[in-house]
Amino acid sequence: MIVLTPLFLFLSSCVSGTFVVNVTQTSYQAEENQNITLEGTFSSRTDTSLRSIYIYCELSTESRPYVLFHLYKGDELPESQDPQFAGRVQWDKDVLPEGRLTFHVSRLRTNDSGFYVCDILVRPDGSNYRRCWLNVTAAKELEPQRPSESPHAESLRGLWLIVGVSAALLILFFVTIACIVLLRANRRTHNAAIQMESSSEKQTIRTNMSPSESEHEVRLSNI
Ligand SMILES: *[C@@H]1O[C@H](CO)[C@@H](O)[C@H](O)[C@H]1NC(C)=O
Ligand SMILES: *[C@@H]1O[C@H](CO)[C@@H](O)[C@H](O)[C@H]1NC(C)=O
Ligand SMILES: *[C@@H]1O[C@H](CO)[C@@H](O)[C@H](O)[C@H]1NC(C)=O
Ligand SMILES: *[C@@H]1O[C@H](CO)[C@@H](O)[C@H](O)[C@H]1NC(C)=O
């Protein structure tokens, strides 16, 4: 699980084991898009210089390690950093010689979760490593709630609602009236057409009928 770079394996074997590295917290819990500060301390002397410090930190996941931070002789090597962390890691240079290692990791992602292992070497004091666990959970789904409105905005909305509904009702009223009027006019012309049609039909029937039939018909209609 713990991945030590060959450099540190080599250097570790050369120094004694009195060098101490502590982590402020062994476990961190955070939510996606939040920022977090990971902290640790290590043995230092008042005359410890930045140039005597070497640090190598990485996120150890099931798939592969991702380099979080690489400090060589007090200089950061950004090219070592994994693109996963590009632009998201800040460290405190000023407090490092005091033996305080501080990382600010911003805009956390769920896949930042895992073990963070830091190897620290201070020449000629020694080297050691510590690890901490970070668990980044997915941000809670934003509830589909309306942004809170001021009472004024709410009353204004109410007013618009009333105006809108009134307008709709008015339009509906006029459309209904127009429909009724049109329907009546339509029926009238339709009826007139039927009357005209039926009278012309009667005439054609009459002309088609034989004189006797015609007489019969006349009689019938006269009854
Ligand atoms: C590490 O932690 C131990 C126990 O809490 C403490 O005694 C020691 O001073 C710490 N060392 C550093 C370098 O932080
Ligand atoms: C997180 O860090 C980024 C960059 O450092 C910053 O712009 C942002 O305001 C921080 N957000 C919070 C909630 O602290
Ligand atoms: C983590 O997720 C980001 C997108 O949220 C993606 O760009 C990145 O490649 C992922 N990294 C890993 C190690 O899966
Ligand atoms: C991460 O945190 C969540 C929420 O607290 C928890 O349910 C989950 O078990 C944790 N995952 C691990 C691997 O610790």
XYZ file of N, CA and C and ligand atoms in Angstrom:
725
model
N 0.833 -1.203 0.000
C 0.000 0.000 0.000
C 0.871 1.257 0.000
N 1.875 1.224 0.836
C 2.745 2.402 0.934
C 3.807 2.330 -0.146
N 3.822 3.355 -0.955
C 4.780 3.367 -2.058
C 5.920 4.314 -1.710
N 7.075 3.751 -1.523
C 8.248 4.576 -1.260
C 9.038 4.682 -2.554
N 9.456 5.869 -2.854
C 10.246 6.048 -4.065
C 11.651 5.500 -3.816
N 12.299 5.098 -4.872
C 13.661 4.564 -4.716
C 14.578 5.546 -3.990
N 14.368 6.843 -4.267
C 15.182 7.884 -3.632
C 15.086 7.769 -2.112
N 13.834 7.617 -1.648
C 13.638 7.584 -0.205
C 14.064 6.272 0.406
N 13.914 5.211 -0.348
C 14.396 3.923 0.155
C 15.898 4.011 0.381
N 16.560 4.641 -0.578
C 18.017 4.784 -0.507
C 18.394 5.691 0.658
N 17.741 6.847 0.720
C 18.088 7.824 1.751
C 17.710 7.328 3.145
N 16.564 6.644 3.233
C 16.098 6.147 4.526
C 17.097 5.175 5.144
N 17.712 4.390 4.288
C 18.639 3.381 4.788
C 19.914 4.017 5.346
N 20.156 5.276 4.978
C 21.390 5.938 5.385
C 21.268 6.690 6.712
N 20.016 6.886 7.171
C 19.846 7.730 8.354
C 19.234 6.953 9.520
N 19.429 7.499 10.698
C 18.940 6.813 11.897
C 17.443 7.033 12.092
N 16.828 6.324 12.989
C 15.370 6.314 13.145
C 14.819 7.227 14.219
N 15.532 8.272 14.591
C 15.021 9.185 15.616
C 14.173 10.302 15.026
N 14.117 10.329 13.720
C 13.363 11.371 13.031
C 11.865 11.027 13.087
N 11.060 11.989 13.545
C 9.631 11.725 13.760
C 8.766 12.524 12.780
N 7.764 11.866 12.214
C 6.742 12.549 11.410
C 5.393 12.230 12.044
N 4.621 13.268 12.331
C 3.268 13.088 12.877
C 2.247 13.673 11.916
N 1.056 13.130 11.964
C -0.042 13.761 11.218
C -1.021 14.337 12.245
N -1.555 15.507 11.957
C -2.487 16.159 12.878
C -3.759 15.333 13.009
N -4.215 14.795 11.894
C -5.393 13.922 11.875
C -5.064 12.705 11.037
N -5.477 11.539 11.481
C -5.211 10.342 10.677
C -6.313 10.119 9.649
N -7.427 10.824 9.845
C -8.562 10.645 8.937
C -9.298 11.963 8.732
N -9.612 12.243 7.475
C -10.348 13.471 7.137
C -11.615 13.088 6.385
N -12.636 13.853 6.668
C -13.912 13.638 5.989
C -14.299 14.951 5.307
N -14.631 14.895 4.018
C -14.999 16.135 3.316
C -16.035 15.842 2.254
N -16.572 16.910 1.724
C -17.571 16.791 0.672
C -16.993 17.374 -0.622
N -17.420 16.832 -1.703
C -17.042 17.278 -3.044
C -17.104 18.809 -3.147
N -16.133 19.397 -3.853
C -16.033 20.856 -4.097
C -15.610 21.672 -2.887
N -15.472 21.026 -1.731
C -14.975 21.734 -0.557
C -13.455 21.835 -0.638
N -12.888 22.657 0.232
C -11.434 22.746 0.381
C -11.051 22.047 1.672
N -9.813 21.578 1.734
C -9.381 20.916 2.961
C -7.919 21.261 3.248
N -7.558 21.236 4.499
C -6.173 21.453 4.897
C -5.659 20.187 5.563
N -4.648 19.605 4.938
C -4.017 18.408 5.504
C -2.745 18.869 6.202
N -2.562 18.436 7.444
C -1.435 18.931 8.226
C -0.624 17.809 8.851
N 0.664 18.103 9.006
C 1.554 17.181 9.685
C 2.730 17.929 10.287
N 3.429 17.275 11.162
C 4.630 17.884 11.757
C 5.787 16.892 11.650
N 6.975 17.432 11.694
C 8.152 16.560 11.670
C 9.269 17.183 12.503
N 10.204 16.347 12.939
C 11.333 16.800 13.765
C 12.085 17.903 13.050
N 12.362 18.956 13.757
C 13.157 20.031 13.162
C 14.001 20.685 14.257
N 15.019 21.375 13.836
C 15.860 22.136 14.760
C 15.700 23.608 14.418
N 16.142 24.468 15.283
C 16.012 25.905 15.026
C 16.791 26.324 13.781
N 17.847 25.570 13.481
C 18.651 25.952 12.307
C 18.350 25.084 11.076
N 17.184 24.418 11.094
C 16.812 23.627 9.911
C 16.537 24.584 8.750
N 17.206 24.359 7.629
C 16.998 25.233 6.475
C 16.075 24.548 5.471
N 15.408 25.373 4.670
C 14.485 24.868 3.652
C 15.217 23.930 2.687
N 16.480 24.277 2.370
C 17.246 23.517 1.380
C 17.641 22.116 1.850
N 17.433 21.874 3.145
C 17.778 20.537 3.653
C 16.556 19.615 3.670
N 15.430 20.147 3.178
C 14.171 19.371 3.263
C 13.782 18.764 1.918
N 13.422 17.481 1.969
C 12.940 16.738 0.802
C 11.589 16.123 1.187
N 10.602 16.337 0.350
C 9.271 15.782 0.656
C 8.680 15.136 -0.593
N 8.043 14.019 -0.382
C 7.355 13.348 -1.487
C 6.017 12.827 -0.959
N 4.926 13.413 -1.456
C 3.595 13.006 -0.992
C 2.779 12.488 -2.156
N 2.048 11.415 -1.910
C 1.185 10.915 -2.975
C -0.098 10.321 -2.430
N -1.089 10.325 -3.309
C -2.363 9.680 -2.996
C -2.269 8.244 -3.476
N -2.519 7.356 -2.550
C -2.429 5.944 -2.878
C -3.837 5.389 -3.049
N -4.186 5.021 -4.282
C -5.524 4.464 -4.526
C -5.392 3.018 -4.989
N -6.523 2.376 -5.179
C -6.494 0.973 -5.608
C -5.891 0.844 -7.004
N -6.127 1.864 -7.863
C -5.626 1.758 -9.234
C -4.130 2.074 -9.324
N -3.732 3.265 -8.856
C -2.320 3.643 -8.930
C -2.064 4.840 -8.025
N -0.794 5.168 -7.762
C -0.528 6.359 -6.952
C -0.588 7.637 -7.800
N -0.979 8.727 -7.164
C -1.022 10.035 -7.820
C -0.169 10.991 -6.992
N 0.836 11.594 -7.622
C 1.751 12.465 -6.881
C 1.056 13.785 -6.535
N 1.030 14.081 -5.240
C 0.403 15.306 -4.749
C 1.422 16.430 -4.689
N 2.631 16.079 -4.241
C 3.619 17.121 -3.955
C 5.020 16.526 -3.942
N 5.960 17.269 -4.555
C 7.351 16.817 -4.560
C 8.261 18.016 -4.280
N 8.965 17.947 -3.190
C 9.895 19.017 -2.818
C 11.309 18.438 -2.815
N 12.183 19.084 -3.558
C 13.570 18.606 -3.651
C 14.514 19.723 -3.240
N 15.246 19.519 -2.169
C 16.153 20.541 -1.632
C 15.415 21.867 -1.435
N 14.209 21.789 -0.945
C 13.425 22.994 -0.674
C 12.717 23.583 -1.867
N 12.943 22.998 -3.064
C 12.270 23.500 -4.267
C 11.157 22.544 -4.684
N 10.004 23.129 -4.978
C 8.894 22.300 -5.443
C 9.148 21.877 -6.881
N 8.845 20.632 -7.205
C 8.960 20.151 -8.580
C 7.546 19.963 -9.127
N 6.987 21.014 -9.738
C 5.580 20.922 -10.204
C 5.385 19.867 -11.285
N 6.475 19.604 -12.045
C 6.348 18.619 -13.129
C 6.125 17.198 -12.599
N 6.458 16.990 -11.328
C 6.235 15.673 -10.732
C 4.778 15.463 -10.366
N 4.098 16.578 -10.142
C 2.719 16.489 -9.663
C 1.791 15.875 -10.712
N 0.888 15.054 -10.259
C -0.072 14.432 -11.162
C -1.089 15.475 -11.627
N -1.502 15.411 -12.906
C -2.514 16.373 -13.407
C -3.791 16.388 -12.554
N -4.050 15.281 -11.902
C -5.207 15.176 -10.989
C -5.245 16.330 -9.978
N -4.036 16.791 -9.556
C -3.976 17.833 -8.518
C -3.535 19.194 -9.061
N -3.336 19.284 -10.362
C -2.814 20.521 -10.944
C -3.658 21.732 -10.549
N -2.992 22.730 -9.997
C -3.665 23.982 -9.633
C -4.565 23.903 -8.423
N -4.526 22.783 -7.716
C -5.436 22.628 -6.574
C -4.714 22.490 -5.244
N -3.372 22.504 -5.299
C -2.616 22.299 -4.062
C -1.759 23.518 -3.732
N -1.916 23.998 -2.512
C -1.065 25.092 -2.032
C -0.375 24.612 -0.766
N 0.874 24.997 -0.591
C 1.592 24.592 0.621
C 2.210 25.811 1.267
N 2.486 25.691 2.558
C 2.987 26.828 3.314
C 4.507 26.715 3.468
N 5.214 27.491 2.666
C 6.677 27.447 2.625
C 7.289 27.987 3.926
N 6.648 29.035 4.471
C 7.213 29.730 5.627
C 7.351 28.861 6.873
N 6.351 27.991 7.086
C 6.357 27.207 8.324
C 7.064 25.855 8.172
N 7.496 25.573 6.933
C 8.133 24.265 6.692
C 9.420 24.053 7.516
N 10.349 25.050 7.552
C 11.572 24.839 8.354
C 11.277 24.635 9.845
N 10.091 25.076 10.301
C 9.700 24.851 11.700
C 9.184 23.430 11.922
N 9.150 22.664 10.847
C 8.669 21.292 10.968
C 7.172 21.165 10.804
N 6.569 22.129 10.128
C 5.112 22.059 9.903
C 4.816 21.974 8.417
N 4.161 20.882 8.048
C 3.790 20.659 6.646
C 2.280 20.849 6.504
N 1.911 21.811 5.648
C 0.491 22.149 5.486
C 0.123 22.190 4.016
N -0.896 21.419 3.667
C -1.414 21.435 2.286
C -2.856 21.917 2.286
N -3.127 22.859 1.395
C -4.517 23.258 1.171
C -4.918 22.660 -0.177
N -5.843 21.751 -0.148
C -6.326 21.150 -1.398
C -7.730 21.692 -1.654
N -7.881 22.337 -2.813
C -9.185 22.970 -3.092
C -9.993 22.158 -4.097
N -11.264 22.498 -4.173
C -12.225 21.869 -5.090
C -12.090 20.338 -5.087
N -12.290 19.773 -3.916
C -12.139 18.319 -3.764
C -13.065 17.542 -4.686
N -12.560 16.414 -5.158
C -13.354 15.512 -5.993
C -13.509 14.207 -5.226
N -14.526 13.479 -5.576
C -14.737 12.200 -4.870
C -13.551 11.265 -5.098
N -12.917 11.394 -6.276
C -11.789 10.504 -6.537
C -10.466 11.018 -5.930
N -10.528 12.036 -5.074
C -9.364 12.423 -4.264
C -9.291 11.538 -3.026
N -10.300 10.716 -2.844
C -10.359 9.837 -1.665
C -9.249 8.792 -1.705
N -8.715 8.497 -0.543
C -7.688 7.460 -0.434
C -6.690 7.785 0.656
N -5.614 7.013 0.670
C -4.533 7.244 1.631
C -3.531 8.236 1.070
N -3.207 9.219 1.858
C -2.168 10.173 1.478
C -0.926 9.843 2.288
N 0.134 9.523 1.583
C 1.382 9.136 2.224
C 2.427 10.213 1.993
N 3.063 10.657 3.052
C 4.117 11.652 2.911
C 5.428 11.123 3.477
N 6.454 11.118 2.613
C 7.818 10.806 3.039
C 8.529 12.127 3.251
N 9.156 12.287 4.396
C 9.889 13.528 4.670
C 11.320 13.185 5.062
N 12.227 13.854 4.411
C 13.646 13.691 4.731
C 14.225 15.052 5.056
N 14.915 15.123 6.182
C 15.639 16.358 6.516
C 17.098 15.969 6.732
N 17.945 16.564 5.928
C 19.371 16.246 6.020
C 20.049 17.103 7.078
N 20.826 16.589 7.929
C 21.235 15.172 8.027
C 20.462 14.426 9.099
N 19.274 14.983 9.521
C 18.582 14.436 10.693
C 17.967 13.054 10.503
N 17.376 12.858 9.345
C 16.757 11.555 9.111
C 15.513 11.656 8.265
N 14.786 10.577 8.164
C 13.568 10.565 7.354
C 12.544 9.633 7.969
N 11.313 9.873 7.613
C 10.224 9.022 8.073
C 8.998 9.301 7.209
N 7.953 8.559 7.417
C 6.731 8.799 6.644
C 5.508 8.601 7.525
N 4.431 9.191 7.125
C 3.138 9.010 7.786
C 2.071 9.036 6.713
N 0.950 8.477 7.070
C -0.144 8.533 6.117
C -1.440 8.908 6.817
N -2.334 9.512 6.053
C -3.660 9.823 6.585
C -4.691 9.436 5.532
N -5.892 9.331 5.973
C -6.975 8.875 5.106
C -7.908 10.037 4.810
N -8.261 10.195 3.545
C -9.230 11.227 3.161
C -10.417 10.571 2.461
N -11.589 10.912 2.928
C -12.820 10.384 2.324
C -13.648 11.565 1.811
N -13.745 11.680 0.495
C -14.543 12.772 -0.099
C -15.848 12.171 -0.618
N -16.936 12.619 -0.036
C -18.237 12.105 -0.454
C -18.859 13.049 -1.484
N -19.724 12.508 -2.305
C -20.387 13.301 -3.352
C -21.240 14.380 -2.710
N -21.259 15.553 -3.351
C -22.084 16.658 -2.847
C -23.536 16.240 -2.911
N -24.286 16.643 -1.909
C -25.715 16.295 -1.878
C -26.396 16.923 -3.076
N -27.352 16.155 -3.612
C -28.134 16.661 -4.751
C -28.847 17.935 -4.328
N -28.747 18.945 -5.171
C -29.436 20.201 -4.868
C -30.941 19.958 -4.941
N -31.614 20.281 -3.838
C -33.065 20.061 -3.814
C -33.737 21.044 -4.758
N -34.750 20.580 -5.496
C -35.414 21.480 -6.443
C -36.304 22.488 -5.721
N -35.663 23.383 -4.987
C -36.437 24.396 -4.261
C -36.227 25.760 -4.903
N -37.290 26.566 -4.849
C -37.211 27.894 -5.432
C -36.353 28.784 -4.548
N -35.571 29.681 -5.130
C -34.814 30.609 -4.286
C -35.777 31.446 -3.454
N -35.434 31.704 -2.207
C -36.347 32.426 -1.324
C -36.596 33.823 -1.885
N -37.863 34.199 -1.933
C -38.217 35.482 -2.506
C -38.612 36.452 -1.400
N -38.417 37.709 -1.679
C -38.837 38.726 -0.720
C -40.364 38.818 -0.771
N -41.000 39.241 0.329
C -42.462 39.346 0.340
C -42.956 40.237 -0.794
N -42.165 41.271 -1.099
C -42.543 42.195 -2.166
C -42.636 41.459 -3.500
N -41.588 40.694 -3.798
C -41.536 39.948 -5.053
C -42.694 38.957 -5.105
N -43.017 38.386 -3.948
C -44.077 37.390 -3.889
C -45.433 38.044 -4.178
N -45.663 39.226 -3.560
C -46.942 39.911 -3.767
C -47.059 40.376 -5.215
N -45.908 40.787 -5.790
C -45.874 41.215 -7.182
C -46.235 40.046 -8.097
N -45.706 38.884 -7.724
C -45.986 37.687 -8.498
C -47.477 37.352 -8.419
N -48.045 37.536 -7.225
C -49.468 37.294 -7.005
C -50.312 38.205 -7.878
N -49.876 39.467 -7.950
C -50.578 40.461 -8.752
C -50.573 40.055 -10.221
N -49.385 39.645 -10.686
C -49.247 39.233 -12.082
C -50.123 38.021 -12.363
N -50.227 37.151 -11.369
C -51.033 35.938 -11.512
C -52.493 36.326 -11.701
N -52.962 37.265 -10.866
C -54.356 37.725 -10.929
C -54.621 38.364 -12.283
N -53.707 39.251 -12.710
C -53.852 39.939 -13.999
C -53.899 38.922 -15.128
N -53.011 37.945 -15.069
C -52.909 36.915 -16.102
C -54.194 36.103 -16.187
N -54.674 35.655 -15.016
C -55.879 34.814 -14.972
C -57.081 35.614 -15.465
N -57.178 36.883 -15.042
C -58.289 37.744 -15.469
C -58.281 37.892 -16.988
N -57.109 38.168 -17.527
C -56.965 38.347 -18.972
C -57.387 37.078 -19.698
N -56.948 35.932 -19.168
C -57.261 34.646 -19.790
C -58.770 34.413 -19.765
N -59.406 34.718 -18.610
C -60.853 34.532 -18.473
C -61.606 35.446 -19.443
N -61.121 36.688 -19.559
C -61.751 37.672 -20.443
C -61.684 37.198 -21.894
N -60.499 36.709 -22.275
C -60.290 36.217 -23.641
C -61.220 35.036 -23.896
N -61.297 34.132 -22.896
C -62.142 32.949 -22.991
C -63.601 33.363 -23.181
N -64.006 34.383 -22.416
C -65.380 34.889 -22.472
C -65.713 35.396 -23.887
N -64.804 36.220 -24.431
C -65.046 36.794 -25.749
C -65.020 35.723 -26.833
N -64.149 34.767 -26.687
C -64.053 33.689 -27.676
C -65.355 32.888 -27.657
N -65.870 32.639 -26.441
C -67.124 31.888 -26.310
C -68.266 32.640 -26.981
N -68.353 33.940 -26.673
C -69.411 34.768 -27.274
C -69.306 34.724 -28.796
N -68.082 34.905 -29.297
C -67.836 34.914 -30.737
C -68.259 33.579 -31.341
N -67.960 32.505 -30.648
C -68.299 31.163 -31.124
C -69.810 31.009 -31.232
N -70.475 31.452 -30.144
C -71.947 31.320 -30.117
C -72.558 32.098 -31.279
N -72.097 33.327 -31.454
C -72.624 34.186 -32.520
C -72.392 33.540 -33.881
N -71.175 33.058 -34.081
C -70.814 32.435 -35.353
C -71.657 31.196 -35.604
N -71.821 30.410 -34.534
C -72.562 29.156 -34.624
C -74.001 29.431 -35.023
N -74.567 30.462 -34.373
C -75.974 30.824 -34.666
C -76.109 31.261 -36.119
N -75.186 32.134 -36.534
C -75.223 32.641 -37.906
C -75.075 31.491 -38.883
N -74.242 30.587 -38.566
C -73.943 29.428 -39.396
C -75.186 28.559 -39.537
N -75.829 28.340 -38.335
C -77.013 27.490 -38.330
C -78.119 28.125 -39.193
N -78.223 29.454 -39.074
C -79.256 30.162 -39.825
C -79.058 29.964 -41.325
N -77.842 30.179 -41.788
C -77.559 30.035 -43.233
C -77.730 28.584 -43.643
N -77.336 27.677 -42.725
C -77.439 26.247 -42.996
C -78.915 25.878 -43.181
N -79.740 26.355 -42.236
C -81.177 26.075 -42.288
C -81.776 26.627 -43.573
N -81.364 27.847 -43.901
C -81.864 28.474 -45.128
C -81.486 27.626 -46.327
N -80.258 27.145 -46.303
C -79.769 26.329 -47.412
C -80.579 25.050 -47.504
N -80.879 24.434 -46.330
C -81.639 23.182 -46.310
C -83.042 23.439 -46.872
N -83.621 24.589 -46.444
C -84.966 24.907 -46.924
C -84.970 25.058 -48.448
N -83.976 25.784 -48.909
C -83.877 25.999 -50.351
C -83.690 24.683 -51.063
N -82.840 23.873 -50.495
C -82.506 22.590 -51.099
C -83.754 21.706 -51.179
N -84.448 21.627 -50.029
C -85.603 20.731 -49.962
C -86.702 21.195 -50.925
N -86.871 22.508 -51.053
C -87.911 22.989 -51.963
C -87.544 22.684 -53.413
N -86.266 22.819 -53.725
C -85.836 22.518 -55.099
C -85.937 21.020 -55.342
N -85.680 20.228 -54.248
C -85.788 18.780 -54.375
C -87.230 18.411 -54.711
N -88.160 19.058 -53.960
C -89.572 18.780 -54.163
C -89.958 19.031 -55.621
N -89.404 20.143 -56.110
C -89.725 20.489 -57.482
C -89.213 19.439 -58.447
N -87.979 18.997 -58.219
C -87.411 17.992 -59.132
C -88.197 16.708 -59.028
N -88.570 16.358 -57.767
C -89.354 15.129 -57.600
C -90.667 15.265 -58.386
N -91.239 16.442 -58.190
C -92.515 16.663 -58.868
C -92.375 16.541 -60.386
N -91.338 17.137 -60.924
C -91.169 17.096 -62.389
C -90.883 15.695 -62.872
N -90.257 14.874 -61.978
C -89.905 13.514 -62.378
C -91.112 12.561 -62.279
N -92.038 13.008 -61.425
C -93.143 12.092 -61.210
C -94.125 12.114 -62.399
N -94.796 11.019 -62.536
C -95.851 10.935 -63.565
C -97.036 11.817 -63.145
N -97.809 12.282 -64.027
C -98.907 13.179 -63.675
C -99.806 12.609 -62.574
N -100.069 11.285 -62.627
C -100.950 10.690 -61.616
C -100.303 10.751 -60.234
N -99.066 10.430 -60.242
C -98.325 10.467 -58.977
C -98.318 11.889 -58.445
N -98.109 12.782 -59.350
C -98.070 14.188 -58.992
C -99.399 14.615 -58.364
N -100.438 14.148 -58.922
C -101.764 14.460 -58.388
C -101.927 13.875 -56.996
N -101.458 12.647 -56.883
C -101.517 11.936 -55.605
C -100.779 12.737 -54.520
N -99.662 13.170 -54.940
C -98.808 13.956 -54.045
C -99.514 15.244 -53.641
N -100.083 15.885 -54.546
C -100.805 17.133 -54.294
C -101.954 16.859 -53.331
N -102.602 15.756 -53.573
C -103.718 15.404 -52.696
C -103.218 15.172 -51.264
N -102.155 14.416 -51.201
C -101.574 14.092 -49.885
C -101.229 15.373 -49.119
N -100.639 16.262 -49.858
C -100.197 17.487 -49.201
C -101.377 18.385 -48.863
N -102.464 18.141 -49.505
C -103.622 18.963 -49.222
C -104.411 18.457 -48.027
N -104.184 17.211 -47.611
C -104.928 16.605 -46.506
C -104.611 17.346 -45.203
C 4.737 13.621 17.477
O 3.727 13.181 18.384
C 4.217 12.785 19.641
C 3.064 12.228 20.441
O 1.933 13.034 20.316
C 4.873 13.981 20.321
O 5.418 13.579 21.571
C 5.981 14.530 19.446
O 6.528 15.702 20.007
C 5.484 14.824 18.068
N 6.594 15.183 17.208
C 6.525 16.069 16.238
C 7.761 16.348 15.491
O 5.479 16.623 15.971
C -11.427 27.087 -1.883
O -10.180 27.430 -2.431
C -10.270 28.219 -3.617
C -8.867 28.390 -4.165
O -7.914 28.395 -3.170
C -10.917 29.546 -3.261
O -11.033 30.341 -4.420
C -12.275 29.302 -2.681
O -12.862 30.501 -2.260
C -12.182 28.336 -1.502
N -13.526 27.996 -1.077
C -13.879 27.937 0.201
C -15.288 27.532 0.466
O -13.097 28.189 1.110
C -11.143 12.311 -11.129
O -12.290 12.989 -11.653
C -11.980 14.029 -12.534
C -13.306 14.669 -12.932
O -14.085 14.888 -11.811
C -11.246 13.487 -13.740
O -10.893 14.550 -14.592
C -9.997 12.763 -13.275
O -9.355 12.163 -14.362
C -10.353 11.701 -12.270
N -9.147 11.102 -11.761
C -9.034 9.823 -11.513
C -7.758 9.412 -10.910
O -9.916 9.034 -11.745
C -16.914 7.896 3.563
O -17.835 8.710 4.254
C -19.192 8.307 4.110
C -20.068 9.317 4.801
O -19.696 9.509 6.123
C -19.370 6.910 4.654
O -20.702 6.489 4.478
C -18.430 5.963 3.926
O -18.520 4.685 4.490
C -16.992 6.477 4.009
N -16.155 5.615 3.179
C -15.059 5.062 3.620
C -14.354 4.195 2.647
O -14.645 5.266 4.741
